[in-house]
mmCIF file of C-alpha atoms in Angstrom:
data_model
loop_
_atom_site.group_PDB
_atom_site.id
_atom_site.type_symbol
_atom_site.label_atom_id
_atom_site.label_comp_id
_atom_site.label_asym_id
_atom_site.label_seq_id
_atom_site.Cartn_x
_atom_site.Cartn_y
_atom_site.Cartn_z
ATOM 1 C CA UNK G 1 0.000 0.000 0.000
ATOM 2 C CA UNK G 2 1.478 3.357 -1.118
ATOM 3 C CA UNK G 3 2.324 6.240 2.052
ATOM 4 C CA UNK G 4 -0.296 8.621 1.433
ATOM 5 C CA UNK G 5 1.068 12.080 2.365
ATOM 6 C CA UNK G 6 -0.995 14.364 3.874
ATOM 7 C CA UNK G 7 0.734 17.673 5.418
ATOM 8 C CA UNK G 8 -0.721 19.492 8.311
ATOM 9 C CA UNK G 9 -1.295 23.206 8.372
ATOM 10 C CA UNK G 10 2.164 23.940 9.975
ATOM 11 C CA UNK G 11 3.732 21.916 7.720
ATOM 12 C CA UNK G 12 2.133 24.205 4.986
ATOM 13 C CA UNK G 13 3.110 27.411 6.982
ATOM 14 C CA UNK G 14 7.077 26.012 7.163
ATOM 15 C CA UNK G 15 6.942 24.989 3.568
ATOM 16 C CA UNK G 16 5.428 28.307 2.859
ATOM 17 C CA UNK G 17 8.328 29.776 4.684
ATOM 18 C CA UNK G 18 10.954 27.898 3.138
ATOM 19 C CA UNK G 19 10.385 28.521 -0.695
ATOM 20 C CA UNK G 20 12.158 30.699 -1.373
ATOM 21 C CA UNK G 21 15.304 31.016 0.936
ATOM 22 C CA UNK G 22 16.581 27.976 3.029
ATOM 23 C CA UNK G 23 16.101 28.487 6.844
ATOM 24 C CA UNK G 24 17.358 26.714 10.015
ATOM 25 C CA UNK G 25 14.554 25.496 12.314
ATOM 26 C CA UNK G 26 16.000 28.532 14.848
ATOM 27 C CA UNK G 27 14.654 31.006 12.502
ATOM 28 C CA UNK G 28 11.775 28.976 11.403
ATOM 29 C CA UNK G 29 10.763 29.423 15.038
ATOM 30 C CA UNK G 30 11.785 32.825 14.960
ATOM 31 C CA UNK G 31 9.266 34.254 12.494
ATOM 32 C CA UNK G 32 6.532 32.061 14.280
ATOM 33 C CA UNK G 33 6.671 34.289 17.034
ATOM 34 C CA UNK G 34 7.297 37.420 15.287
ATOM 35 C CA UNK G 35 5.025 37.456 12.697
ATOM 36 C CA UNK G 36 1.046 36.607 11.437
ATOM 37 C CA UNK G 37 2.416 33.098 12.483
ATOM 38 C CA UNK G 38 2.525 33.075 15.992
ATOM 39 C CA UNK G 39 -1.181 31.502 16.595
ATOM 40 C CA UNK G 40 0.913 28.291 15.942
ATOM 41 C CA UNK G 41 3.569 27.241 18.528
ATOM 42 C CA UNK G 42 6.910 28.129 17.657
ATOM 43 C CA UNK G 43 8.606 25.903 20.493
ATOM 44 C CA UNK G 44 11.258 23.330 19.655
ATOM 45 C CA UNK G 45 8.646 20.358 20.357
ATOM 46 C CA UNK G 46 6.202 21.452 18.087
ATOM 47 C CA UNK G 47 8.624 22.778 15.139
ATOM 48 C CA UNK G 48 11.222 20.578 15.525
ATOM 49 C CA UNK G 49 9.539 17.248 14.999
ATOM 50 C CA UNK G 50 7.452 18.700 12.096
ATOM 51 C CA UNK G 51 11.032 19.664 10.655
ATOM 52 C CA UNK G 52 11.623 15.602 11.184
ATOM 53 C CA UNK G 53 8.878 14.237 9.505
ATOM 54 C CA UNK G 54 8.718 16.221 6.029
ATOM 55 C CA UNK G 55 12.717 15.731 6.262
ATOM 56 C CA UNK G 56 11.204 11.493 6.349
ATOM 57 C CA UNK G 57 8.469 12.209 3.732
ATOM 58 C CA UNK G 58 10.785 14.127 1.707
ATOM 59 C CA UNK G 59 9.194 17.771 1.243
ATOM 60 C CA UNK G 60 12.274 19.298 2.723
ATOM 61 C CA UNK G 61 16.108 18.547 3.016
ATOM 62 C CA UNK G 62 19.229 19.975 5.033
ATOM 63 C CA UNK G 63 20.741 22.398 2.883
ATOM 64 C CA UNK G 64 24.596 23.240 3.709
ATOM 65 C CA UNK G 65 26.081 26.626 4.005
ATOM 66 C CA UNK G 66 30.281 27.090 3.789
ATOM 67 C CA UNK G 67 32.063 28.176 6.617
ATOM 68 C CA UNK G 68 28.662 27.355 9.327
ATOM 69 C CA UNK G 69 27.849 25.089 11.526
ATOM 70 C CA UNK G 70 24.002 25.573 11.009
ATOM 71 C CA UNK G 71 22.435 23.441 8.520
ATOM 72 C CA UNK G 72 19.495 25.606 6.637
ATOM 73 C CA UNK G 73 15.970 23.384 6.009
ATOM 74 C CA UNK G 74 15.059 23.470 2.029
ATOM 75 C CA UNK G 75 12.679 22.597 0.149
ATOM 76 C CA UNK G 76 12.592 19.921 -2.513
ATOM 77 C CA UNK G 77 10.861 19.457 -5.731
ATOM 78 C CA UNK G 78 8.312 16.858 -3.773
ATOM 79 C CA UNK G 79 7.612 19.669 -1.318
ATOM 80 C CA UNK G 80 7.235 22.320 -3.707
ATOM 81 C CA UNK G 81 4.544 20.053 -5.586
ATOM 82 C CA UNK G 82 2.845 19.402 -2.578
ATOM 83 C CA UNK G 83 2.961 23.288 -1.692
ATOM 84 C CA UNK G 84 1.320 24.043 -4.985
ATOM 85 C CA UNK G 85 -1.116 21.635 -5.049
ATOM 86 C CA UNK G 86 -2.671 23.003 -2.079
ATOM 87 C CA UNK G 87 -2.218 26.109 -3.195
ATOM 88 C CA UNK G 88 -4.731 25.840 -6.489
ATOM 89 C CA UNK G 89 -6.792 23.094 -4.185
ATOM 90 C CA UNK G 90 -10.600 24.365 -4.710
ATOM 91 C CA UNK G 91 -12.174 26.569 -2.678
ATOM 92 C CA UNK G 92 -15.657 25.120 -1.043
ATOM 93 C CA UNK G 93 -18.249 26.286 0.337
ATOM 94 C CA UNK G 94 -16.833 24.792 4.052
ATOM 95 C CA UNK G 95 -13.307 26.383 3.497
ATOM 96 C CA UNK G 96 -15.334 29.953 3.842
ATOM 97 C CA UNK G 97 -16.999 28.627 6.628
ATOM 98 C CA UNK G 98 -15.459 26.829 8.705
ATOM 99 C CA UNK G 99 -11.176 27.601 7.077
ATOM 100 C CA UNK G 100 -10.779 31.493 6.289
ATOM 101 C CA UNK G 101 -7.760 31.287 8.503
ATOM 102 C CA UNK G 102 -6.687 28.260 6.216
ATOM 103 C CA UNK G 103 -7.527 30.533 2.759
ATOM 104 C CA UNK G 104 -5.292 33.618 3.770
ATOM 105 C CA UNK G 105 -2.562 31.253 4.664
ATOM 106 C CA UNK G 106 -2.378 29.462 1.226
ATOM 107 C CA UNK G 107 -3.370 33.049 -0.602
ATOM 108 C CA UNK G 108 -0.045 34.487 1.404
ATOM 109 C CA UNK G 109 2.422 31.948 0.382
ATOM 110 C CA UNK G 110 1.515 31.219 -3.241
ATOM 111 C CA UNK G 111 2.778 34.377 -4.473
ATOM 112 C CA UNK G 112 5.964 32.875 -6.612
ATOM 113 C CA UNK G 113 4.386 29.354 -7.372
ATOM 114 C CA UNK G 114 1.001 30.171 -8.838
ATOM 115 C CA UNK G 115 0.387 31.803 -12.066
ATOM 116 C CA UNK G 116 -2.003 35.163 -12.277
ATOM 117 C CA UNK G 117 -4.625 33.248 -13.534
ATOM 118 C CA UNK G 118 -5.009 30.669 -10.502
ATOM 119 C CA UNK G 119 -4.554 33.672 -7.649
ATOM 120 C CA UNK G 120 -7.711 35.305 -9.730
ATOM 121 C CA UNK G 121 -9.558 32.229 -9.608
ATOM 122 C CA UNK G 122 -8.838 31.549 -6.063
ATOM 123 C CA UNK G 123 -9.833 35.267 -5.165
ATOM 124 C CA UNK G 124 -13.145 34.905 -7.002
ATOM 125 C CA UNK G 125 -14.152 31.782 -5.602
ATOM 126 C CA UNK G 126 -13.701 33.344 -2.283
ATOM 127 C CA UNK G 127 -15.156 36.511 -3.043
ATOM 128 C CA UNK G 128 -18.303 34.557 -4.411
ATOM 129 C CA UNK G 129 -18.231 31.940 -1.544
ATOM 130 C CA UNK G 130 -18.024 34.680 0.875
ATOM 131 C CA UNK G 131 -20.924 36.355 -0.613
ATOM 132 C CA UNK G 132 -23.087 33.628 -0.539
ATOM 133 C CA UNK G 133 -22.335 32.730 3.121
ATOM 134 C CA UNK G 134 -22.931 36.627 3.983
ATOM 135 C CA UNK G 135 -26.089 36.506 2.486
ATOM 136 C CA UNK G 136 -27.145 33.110 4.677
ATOM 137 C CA UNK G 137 -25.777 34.446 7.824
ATOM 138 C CA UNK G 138 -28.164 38.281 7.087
ATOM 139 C CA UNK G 139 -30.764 35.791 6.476
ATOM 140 C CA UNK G 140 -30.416 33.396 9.655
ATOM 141 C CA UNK G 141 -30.138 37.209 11.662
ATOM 142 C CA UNK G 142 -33.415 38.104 10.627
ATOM 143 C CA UNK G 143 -35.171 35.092 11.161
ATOM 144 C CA UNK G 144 -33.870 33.908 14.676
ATOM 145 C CA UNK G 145 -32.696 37.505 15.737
ATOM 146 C CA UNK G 146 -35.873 38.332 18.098
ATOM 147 C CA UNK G 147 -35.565 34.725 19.734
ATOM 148 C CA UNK G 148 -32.115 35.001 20.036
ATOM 149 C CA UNK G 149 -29.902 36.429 23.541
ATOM 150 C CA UNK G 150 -28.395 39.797 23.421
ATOM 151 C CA UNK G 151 -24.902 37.868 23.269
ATOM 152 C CA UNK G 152 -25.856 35.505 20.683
ATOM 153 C CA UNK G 153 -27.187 38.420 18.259
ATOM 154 C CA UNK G 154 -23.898 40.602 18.915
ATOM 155 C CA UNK G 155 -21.774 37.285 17.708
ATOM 156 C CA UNK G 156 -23.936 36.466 14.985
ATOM 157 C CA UNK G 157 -23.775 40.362 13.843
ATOM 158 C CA UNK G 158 -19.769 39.843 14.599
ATOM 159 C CA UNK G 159 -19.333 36.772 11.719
ATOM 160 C CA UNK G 160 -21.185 38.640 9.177
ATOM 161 C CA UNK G 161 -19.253 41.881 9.877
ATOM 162 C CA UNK G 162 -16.115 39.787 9.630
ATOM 163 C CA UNK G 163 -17.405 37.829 6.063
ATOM 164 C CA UNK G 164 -17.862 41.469 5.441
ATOM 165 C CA UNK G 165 -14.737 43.114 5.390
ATOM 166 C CA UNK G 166 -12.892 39.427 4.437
ATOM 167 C CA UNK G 167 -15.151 40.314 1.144
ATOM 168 C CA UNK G 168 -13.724 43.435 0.829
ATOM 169 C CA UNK G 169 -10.392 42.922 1.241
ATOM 170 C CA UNK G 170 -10.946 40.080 -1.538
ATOM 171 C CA UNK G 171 -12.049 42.591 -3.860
ATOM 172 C CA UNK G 172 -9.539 44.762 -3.247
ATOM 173 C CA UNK G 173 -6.889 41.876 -3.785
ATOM 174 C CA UNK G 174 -8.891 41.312 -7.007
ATOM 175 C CA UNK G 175 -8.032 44.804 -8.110
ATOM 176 C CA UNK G 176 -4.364 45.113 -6.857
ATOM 177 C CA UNK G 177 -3.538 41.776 -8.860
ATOM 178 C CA UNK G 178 -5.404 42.240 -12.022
#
């Protein structure tokens, strides 16, 4: 039976990472705690396993740099495939959902490995997924919002102001790209 691989977020976030410049798992960990990435750990027994296991499925490989001691993570053609893949992977209807966090992360890393074409694509489907759902969630406020708690209505109103301006950022994206 064939080793089906199938990469976890963080994996995706390191490959992501990785692309274009080789880095050691110290600064791997490094810009999960100084930047967008920090909602994932960055300690040593989250990242440094995850560096251990695509380094065994093959999506990334030491690199070596002259004259250092530190050995820089890279990644390899099988990684970049796998990267890409889930980079033009459809949008559905449950990714808007239930995944936005999931969408920006692929939409921020696919800059150099998809063509114009696919980031439009993947933009629209959002944009028209995230439509949709807005429209569902005014809906399901209208009907249930005089039965509903104070606290419940505020939360509902909170996801639909959210889809909202996650809309409008997509059209905006739209525009700056095209």
């Amino acid at each position: 039976m064939k080793n089906i691989i199938k990469p976890t977020l963080l994996d995706f976030a390191i490959l992501g990472l990785i692309q274009n410049q080789p880095l050691s798992g110290y600064r791997i960990r490094k810009l999960f705690e100084q930047t967008a990435l920090s909602n994932y750990s960055s300690s040593p027994g989250t990242i440094y396993p995850a560096l251990k296991r695509m380094e065994q499925l093959g999506l990334i490989e030491k690199g070596v740099i002259k004259d250092s001691k530190k050995s820089p993570f890279q990644i390899t053609s099988k990684g970049i495939s796998i990267l890409t893949s889930w980079f033009v992977k459809p949008i559905e209807k449950e990714d808007v959902e239930k995944r936005i966090d999931e969408l920006l992360l692929r939409f921020a890393f696919m800059e150099t490995l998809v063509d114009k074409k696919q980031k439009l694509l993947f933009l629209t489907t959002f944009s028209d997924y995230l439509s949709r759902y807005i429209k569902e969630l005014k809906q399901h406020y209208h009907q249930q919002a005089n039965e509903m708690p104070l606290h419940g209505k505020l939360a509902l109103q909170h996801g639909v102001d959210t889809a909202m301006v996650t809309l409008k950022w997509c059209k905006k994206a739209l525009i700056e790209i095209n």
